[in-house]
Coordinates of C-alpha atoms in Angstrom, one line a residue:
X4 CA 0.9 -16.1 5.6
X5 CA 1.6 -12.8 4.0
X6 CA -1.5 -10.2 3.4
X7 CA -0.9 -7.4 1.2
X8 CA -1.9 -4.6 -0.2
X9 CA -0.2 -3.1 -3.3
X10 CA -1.0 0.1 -5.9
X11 CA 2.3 0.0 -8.3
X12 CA 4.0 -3.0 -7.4
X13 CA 6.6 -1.4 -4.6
X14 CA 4.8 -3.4 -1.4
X15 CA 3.8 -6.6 -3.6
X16 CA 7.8 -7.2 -4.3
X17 CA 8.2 -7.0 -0.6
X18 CA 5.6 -9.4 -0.2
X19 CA 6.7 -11.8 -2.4
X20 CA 10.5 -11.4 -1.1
X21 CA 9.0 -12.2 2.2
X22 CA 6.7 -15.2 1.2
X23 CA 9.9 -16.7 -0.4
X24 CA 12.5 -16.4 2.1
X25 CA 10.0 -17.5 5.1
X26 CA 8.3 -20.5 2.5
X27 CA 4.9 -19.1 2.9
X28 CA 1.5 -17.8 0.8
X29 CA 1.2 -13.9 -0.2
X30 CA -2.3 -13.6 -0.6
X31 CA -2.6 -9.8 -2.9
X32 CA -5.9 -7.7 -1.1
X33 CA -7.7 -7.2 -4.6
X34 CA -11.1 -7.1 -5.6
X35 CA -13.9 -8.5 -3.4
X36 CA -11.5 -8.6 -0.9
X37 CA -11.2 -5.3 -0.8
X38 CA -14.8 -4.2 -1.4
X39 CA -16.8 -7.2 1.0
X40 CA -13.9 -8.0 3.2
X41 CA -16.5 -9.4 5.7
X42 CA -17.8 -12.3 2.9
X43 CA -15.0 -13.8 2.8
X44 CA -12.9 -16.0 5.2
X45 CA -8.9 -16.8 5.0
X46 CA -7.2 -19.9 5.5
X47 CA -3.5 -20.0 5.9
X48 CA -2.4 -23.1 3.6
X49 CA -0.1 -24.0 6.2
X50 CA -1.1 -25.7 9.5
X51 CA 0.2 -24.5 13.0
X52 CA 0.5 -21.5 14.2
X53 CA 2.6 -19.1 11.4
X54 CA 3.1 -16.0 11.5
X55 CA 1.0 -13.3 9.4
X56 CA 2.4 -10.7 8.2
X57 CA 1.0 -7.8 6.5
X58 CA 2.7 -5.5 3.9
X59 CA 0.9 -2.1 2.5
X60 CA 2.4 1.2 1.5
X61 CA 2.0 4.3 3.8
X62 CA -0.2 6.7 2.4
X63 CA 0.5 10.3 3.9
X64 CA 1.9 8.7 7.2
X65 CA -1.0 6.4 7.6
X66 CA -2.5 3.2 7.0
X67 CA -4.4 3.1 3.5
X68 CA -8.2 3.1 4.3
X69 CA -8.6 0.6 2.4
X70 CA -6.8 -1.5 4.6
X71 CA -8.3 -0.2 7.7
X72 CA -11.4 -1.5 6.2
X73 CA -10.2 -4.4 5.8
X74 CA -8.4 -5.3 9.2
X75 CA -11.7 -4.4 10.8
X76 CA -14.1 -6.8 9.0
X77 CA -11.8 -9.8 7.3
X78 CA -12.2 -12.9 9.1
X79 CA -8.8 -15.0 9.5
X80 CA -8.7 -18.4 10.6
X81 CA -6.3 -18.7 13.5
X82 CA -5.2 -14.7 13.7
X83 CA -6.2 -14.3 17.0
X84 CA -3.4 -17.1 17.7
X85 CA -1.1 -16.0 15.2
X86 CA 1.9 -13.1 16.1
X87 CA 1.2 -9.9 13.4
X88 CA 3.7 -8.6 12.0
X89 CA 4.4 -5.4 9.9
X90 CA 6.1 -4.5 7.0
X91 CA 5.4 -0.8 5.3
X92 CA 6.6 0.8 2.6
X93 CA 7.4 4.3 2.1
X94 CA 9.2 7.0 -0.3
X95 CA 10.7 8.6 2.8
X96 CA 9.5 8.2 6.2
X97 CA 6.2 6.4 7.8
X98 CA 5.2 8.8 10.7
X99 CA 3.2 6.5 13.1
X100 CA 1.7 4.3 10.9
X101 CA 2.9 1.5 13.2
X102 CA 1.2 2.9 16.1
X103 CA -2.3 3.3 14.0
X104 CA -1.9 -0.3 12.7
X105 CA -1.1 -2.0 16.5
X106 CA -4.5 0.1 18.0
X107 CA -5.9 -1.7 15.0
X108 CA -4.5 -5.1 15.8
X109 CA -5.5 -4.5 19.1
X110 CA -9.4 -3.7 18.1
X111 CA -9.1 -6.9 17.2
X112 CA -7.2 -8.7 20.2
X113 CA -5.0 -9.6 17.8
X114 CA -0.7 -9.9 19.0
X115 CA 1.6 -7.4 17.5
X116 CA 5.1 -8.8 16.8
X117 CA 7.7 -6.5 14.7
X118 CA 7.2 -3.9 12.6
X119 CA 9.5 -2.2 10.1
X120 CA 9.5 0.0 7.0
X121 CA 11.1 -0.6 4.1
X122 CA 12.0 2.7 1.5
X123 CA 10.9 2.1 -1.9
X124 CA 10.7 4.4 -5.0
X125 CA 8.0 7.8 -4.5
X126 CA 4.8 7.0 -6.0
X127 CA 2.7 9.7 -5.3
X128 CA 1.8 12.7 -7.4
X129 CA -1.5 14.6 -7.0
X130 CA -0.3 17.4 -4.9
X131 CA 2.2 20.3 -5.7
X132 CA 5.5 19.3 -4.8
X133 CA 5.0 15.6 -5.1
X134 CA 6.6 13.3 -8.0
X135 CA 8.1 10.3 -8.7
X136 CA 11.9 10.2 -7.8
X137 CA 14.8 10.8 -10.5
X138 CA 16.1 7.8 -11.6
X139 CA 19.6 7.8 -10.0
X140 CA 17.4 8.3 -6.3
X141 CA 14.8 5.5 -7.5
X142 CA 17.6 3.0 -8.4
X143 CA 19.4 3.3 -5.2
X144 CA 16.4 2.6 -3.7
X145 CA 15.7 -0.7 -5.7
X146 CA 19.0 -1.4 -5.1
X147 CA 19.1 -1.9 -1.4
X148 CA 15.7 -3.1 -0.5
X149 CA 16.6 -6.8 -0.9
X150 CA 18.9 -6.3 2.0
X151 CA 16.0 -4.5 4.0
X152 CA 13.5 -7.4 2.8
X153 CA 15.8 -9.7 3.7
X154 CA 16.3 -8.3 7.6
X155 CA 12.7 -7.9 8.0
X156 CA 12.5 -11.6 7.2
X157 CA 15.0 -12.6 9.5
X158 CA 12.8 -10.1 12.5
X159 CA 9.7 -12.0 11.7
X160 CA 11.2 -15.3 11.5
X161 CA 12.9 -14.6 15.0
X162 CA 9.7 -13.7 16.5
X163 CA 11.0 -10.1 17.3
X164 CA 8.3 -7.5 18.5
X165 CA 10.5 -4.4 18.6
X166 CA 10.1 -1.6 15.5
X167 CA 12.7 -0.7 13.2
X168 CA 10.8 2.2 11.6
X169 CA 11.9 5.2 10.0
X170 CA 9.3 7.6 11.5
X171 CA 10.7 10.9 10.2
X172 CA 10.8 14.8 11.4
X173 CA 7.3 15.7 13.7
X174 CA 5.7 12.3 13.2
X175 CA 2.9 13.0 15.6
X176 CA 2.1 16.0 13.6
X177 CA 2.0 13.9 10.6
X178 CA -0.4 11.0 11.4
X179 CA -2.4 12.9 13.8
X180 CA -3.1 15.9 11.7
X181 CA -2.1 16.0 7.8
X182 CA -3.2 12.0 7.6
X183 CA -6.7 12.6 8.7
X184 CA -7.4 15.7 6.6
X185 CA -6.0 13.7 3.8
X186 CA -8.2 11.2 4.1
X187 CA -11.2 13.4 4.2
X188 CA -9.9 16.1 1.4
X189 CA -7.5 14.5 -0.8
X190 CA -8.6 11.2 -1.9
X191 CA -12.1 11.6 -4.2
X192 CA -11.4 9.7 -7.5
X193 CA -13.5 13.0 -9.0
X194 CA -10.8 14.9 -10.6
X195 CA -9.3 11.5 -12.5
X196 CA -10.0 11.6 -16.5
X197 CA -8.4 10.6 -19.7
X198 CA -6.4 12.9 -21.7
X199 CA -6.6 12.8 -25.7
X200 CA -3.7 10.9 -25.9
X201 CA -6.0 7.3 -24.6
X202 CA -5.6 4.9 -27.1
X203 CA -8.4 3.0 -25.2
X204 CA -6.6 0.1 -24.5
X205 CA -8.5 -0.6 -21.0
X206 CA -5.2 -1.5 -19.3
X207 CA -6.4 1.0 -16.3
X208 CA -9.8 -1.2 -16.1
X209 CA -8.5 -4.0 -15.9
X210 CA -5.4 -3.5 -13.4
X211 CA -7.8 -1.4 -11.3
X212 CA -7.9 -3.6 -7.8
X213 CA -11.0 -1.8 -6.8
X214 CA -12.8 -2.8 -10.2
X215 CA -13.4 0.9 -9.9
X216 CA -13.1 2.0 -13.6
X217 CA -15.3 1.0 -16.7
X218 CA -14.3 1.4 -20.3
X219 CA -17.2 3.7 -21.4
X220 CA -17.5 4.7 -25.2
X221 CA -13.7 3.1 -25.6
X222 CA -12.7 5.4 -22.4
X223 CA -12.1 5.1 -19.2
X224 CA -14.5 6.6 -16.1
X225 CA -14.0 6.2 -12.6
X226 CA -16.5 5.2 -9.4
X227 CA -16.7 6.4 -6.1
X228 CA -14.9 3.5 -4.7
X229 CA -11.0 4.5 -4.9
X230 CA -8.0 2.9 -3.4
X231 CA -6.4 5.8 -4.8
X232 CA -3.4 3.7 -5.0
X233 CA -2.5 5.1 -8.6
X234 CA -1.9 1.9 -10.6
X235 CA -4.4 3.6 -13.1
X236 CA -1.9 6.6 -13.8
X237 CA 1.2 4.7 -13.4
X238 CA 0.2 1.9 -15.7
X239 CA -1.1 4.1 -18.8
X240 CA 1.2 3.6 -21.6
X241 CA 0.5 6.8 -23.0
X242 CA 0.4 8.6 -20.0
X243 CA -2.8 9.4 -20.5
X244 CA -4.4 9.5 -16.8
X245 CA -4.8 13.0 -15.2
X246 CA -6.0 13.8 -11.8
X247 CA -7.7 17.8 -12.3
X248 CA -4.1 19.5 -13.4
X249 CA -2.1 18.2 -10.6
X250 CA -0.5 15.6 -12.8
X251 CA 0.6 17.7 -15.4
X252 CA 4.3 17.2 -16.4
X253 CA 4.7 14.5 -13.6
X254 CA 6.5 11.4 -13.3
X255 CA 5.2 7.4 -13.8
X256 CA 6.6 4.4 -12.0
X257 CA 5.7 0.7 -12.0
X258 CA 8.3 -1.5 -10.3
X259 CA 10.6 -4.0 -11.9
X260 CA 13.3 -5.9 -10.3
X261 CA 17.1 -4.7 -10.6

């Protein structure tokens, strides 16, 4: 069974790489899910003991909160027999996200198995310096995951429980110190608003897997419960999403398959 979380498409095409090439379920984190992890329960479609394996982008070297939500309060029939295994994506390099989602497999007495990261097109864009990659950079990057979705595959299937992360320069620095004052500083949904270009076409709304927005007056307004996963801004066909001024002149990326 694969579990994933995905904001702009990069982690649910490694999902659903994974979920072919092992013949399992990728079951998307959306919705209720995400919101009241605790009311529902789920059920691998196969019987035995399978793998899990969960896939979610790396937001500034971390797991997404979110996620950590989620991992503490789902309930999973048969995951405290089941091997865990991890699959990550990132722009550039994951710090120790593997380390902060094992202590929270562990929380759980749940079994680690492998872990690796898999690079994927930048995505993020509300801070200075931050954009989307040029396109030459974010083609050769869609151009040799399949080989890297189709390793991990071959870890997990193996039953490996070794990492093959790309961790990056002062890792320690970067989970243990810019990930938590991210999470407290950087992630309010407060500064998102429309620009005058919204043609009102809801198509933020309804992609939002938080159901955090609501068309109000033919225009979109957010909530206080953010993913900050981006689809929104990504997904506008005018380009219409802003976050505060931090947007202004940046990139968009949704994926699609080479």
């Amino acid at each position: 069974m694969i579990i994933y979380f995905s904001g702009t498409g990069n982690s649910r095409a490694v999902a659903l790489g994974l979920a072919e090439k092992l013949h399992t379920e990728a079951i998307e984190l959306t919705g209720k899910l995400l919101t009241a992890p605790s009311e529902h329960t789920l059920r691998p479609a196969k019987e035995g003991n399978e793998p899990i394996v969960w896939v979610f982008p790396v937001y500034s070297w971390g797991v997404p909160p979110v996620v950590v939500k989620f991992i503490r309060e789902c309930n999973i029939d048969g995951a405290e027999l089941a091997l865990h295994h991890l699959a990550i994506t990132c722009g550039d390099d994951a710090g120790m996200t593997a380390q902060q989602w094992c202590k929270l497999m562990a929380s759980r007495s749940w079994r680690t198995g492998s872990a690796t990261s898999i690079i994927m097109p930048n995505t993020y864009v509300l801070m200075k310096g931050f954009d989307t990659d040029p396109e030459a950079v974010r083609d050769k990057k869609l151009e040799e995951a399949p080989a890297m979705i189709a390793k991990t595959s071959e870890r997990i299937a193996a039953g490996r429980t070794d990492d093959l992360i790309i961790r990056g320069r002062f890792p320690r620095f970067k989970s243990g110190i810019i990930y938590p004052w991210f999470k407290r500083y950087a992630m309010s949904p407060r500064p998102f608003h429309a620009l005058d270009s919204c043609i009102s076409c809801g198509r933020c709304a309804m992609s939002c897997p938080m159901d955090n927005i609501t068309m109000t007056d033919g225009y979109p307004v957010w909530g206080d419960a953010c993913a900050l996963c981006l689809r929104c801004y990504h997904i506008c066909p005018t380009h219409a999403v802003a976050y505060g001024k931090a947007t202004d002149g940046k990139g968009q990326y949704l994926y699609h398959s080479k």
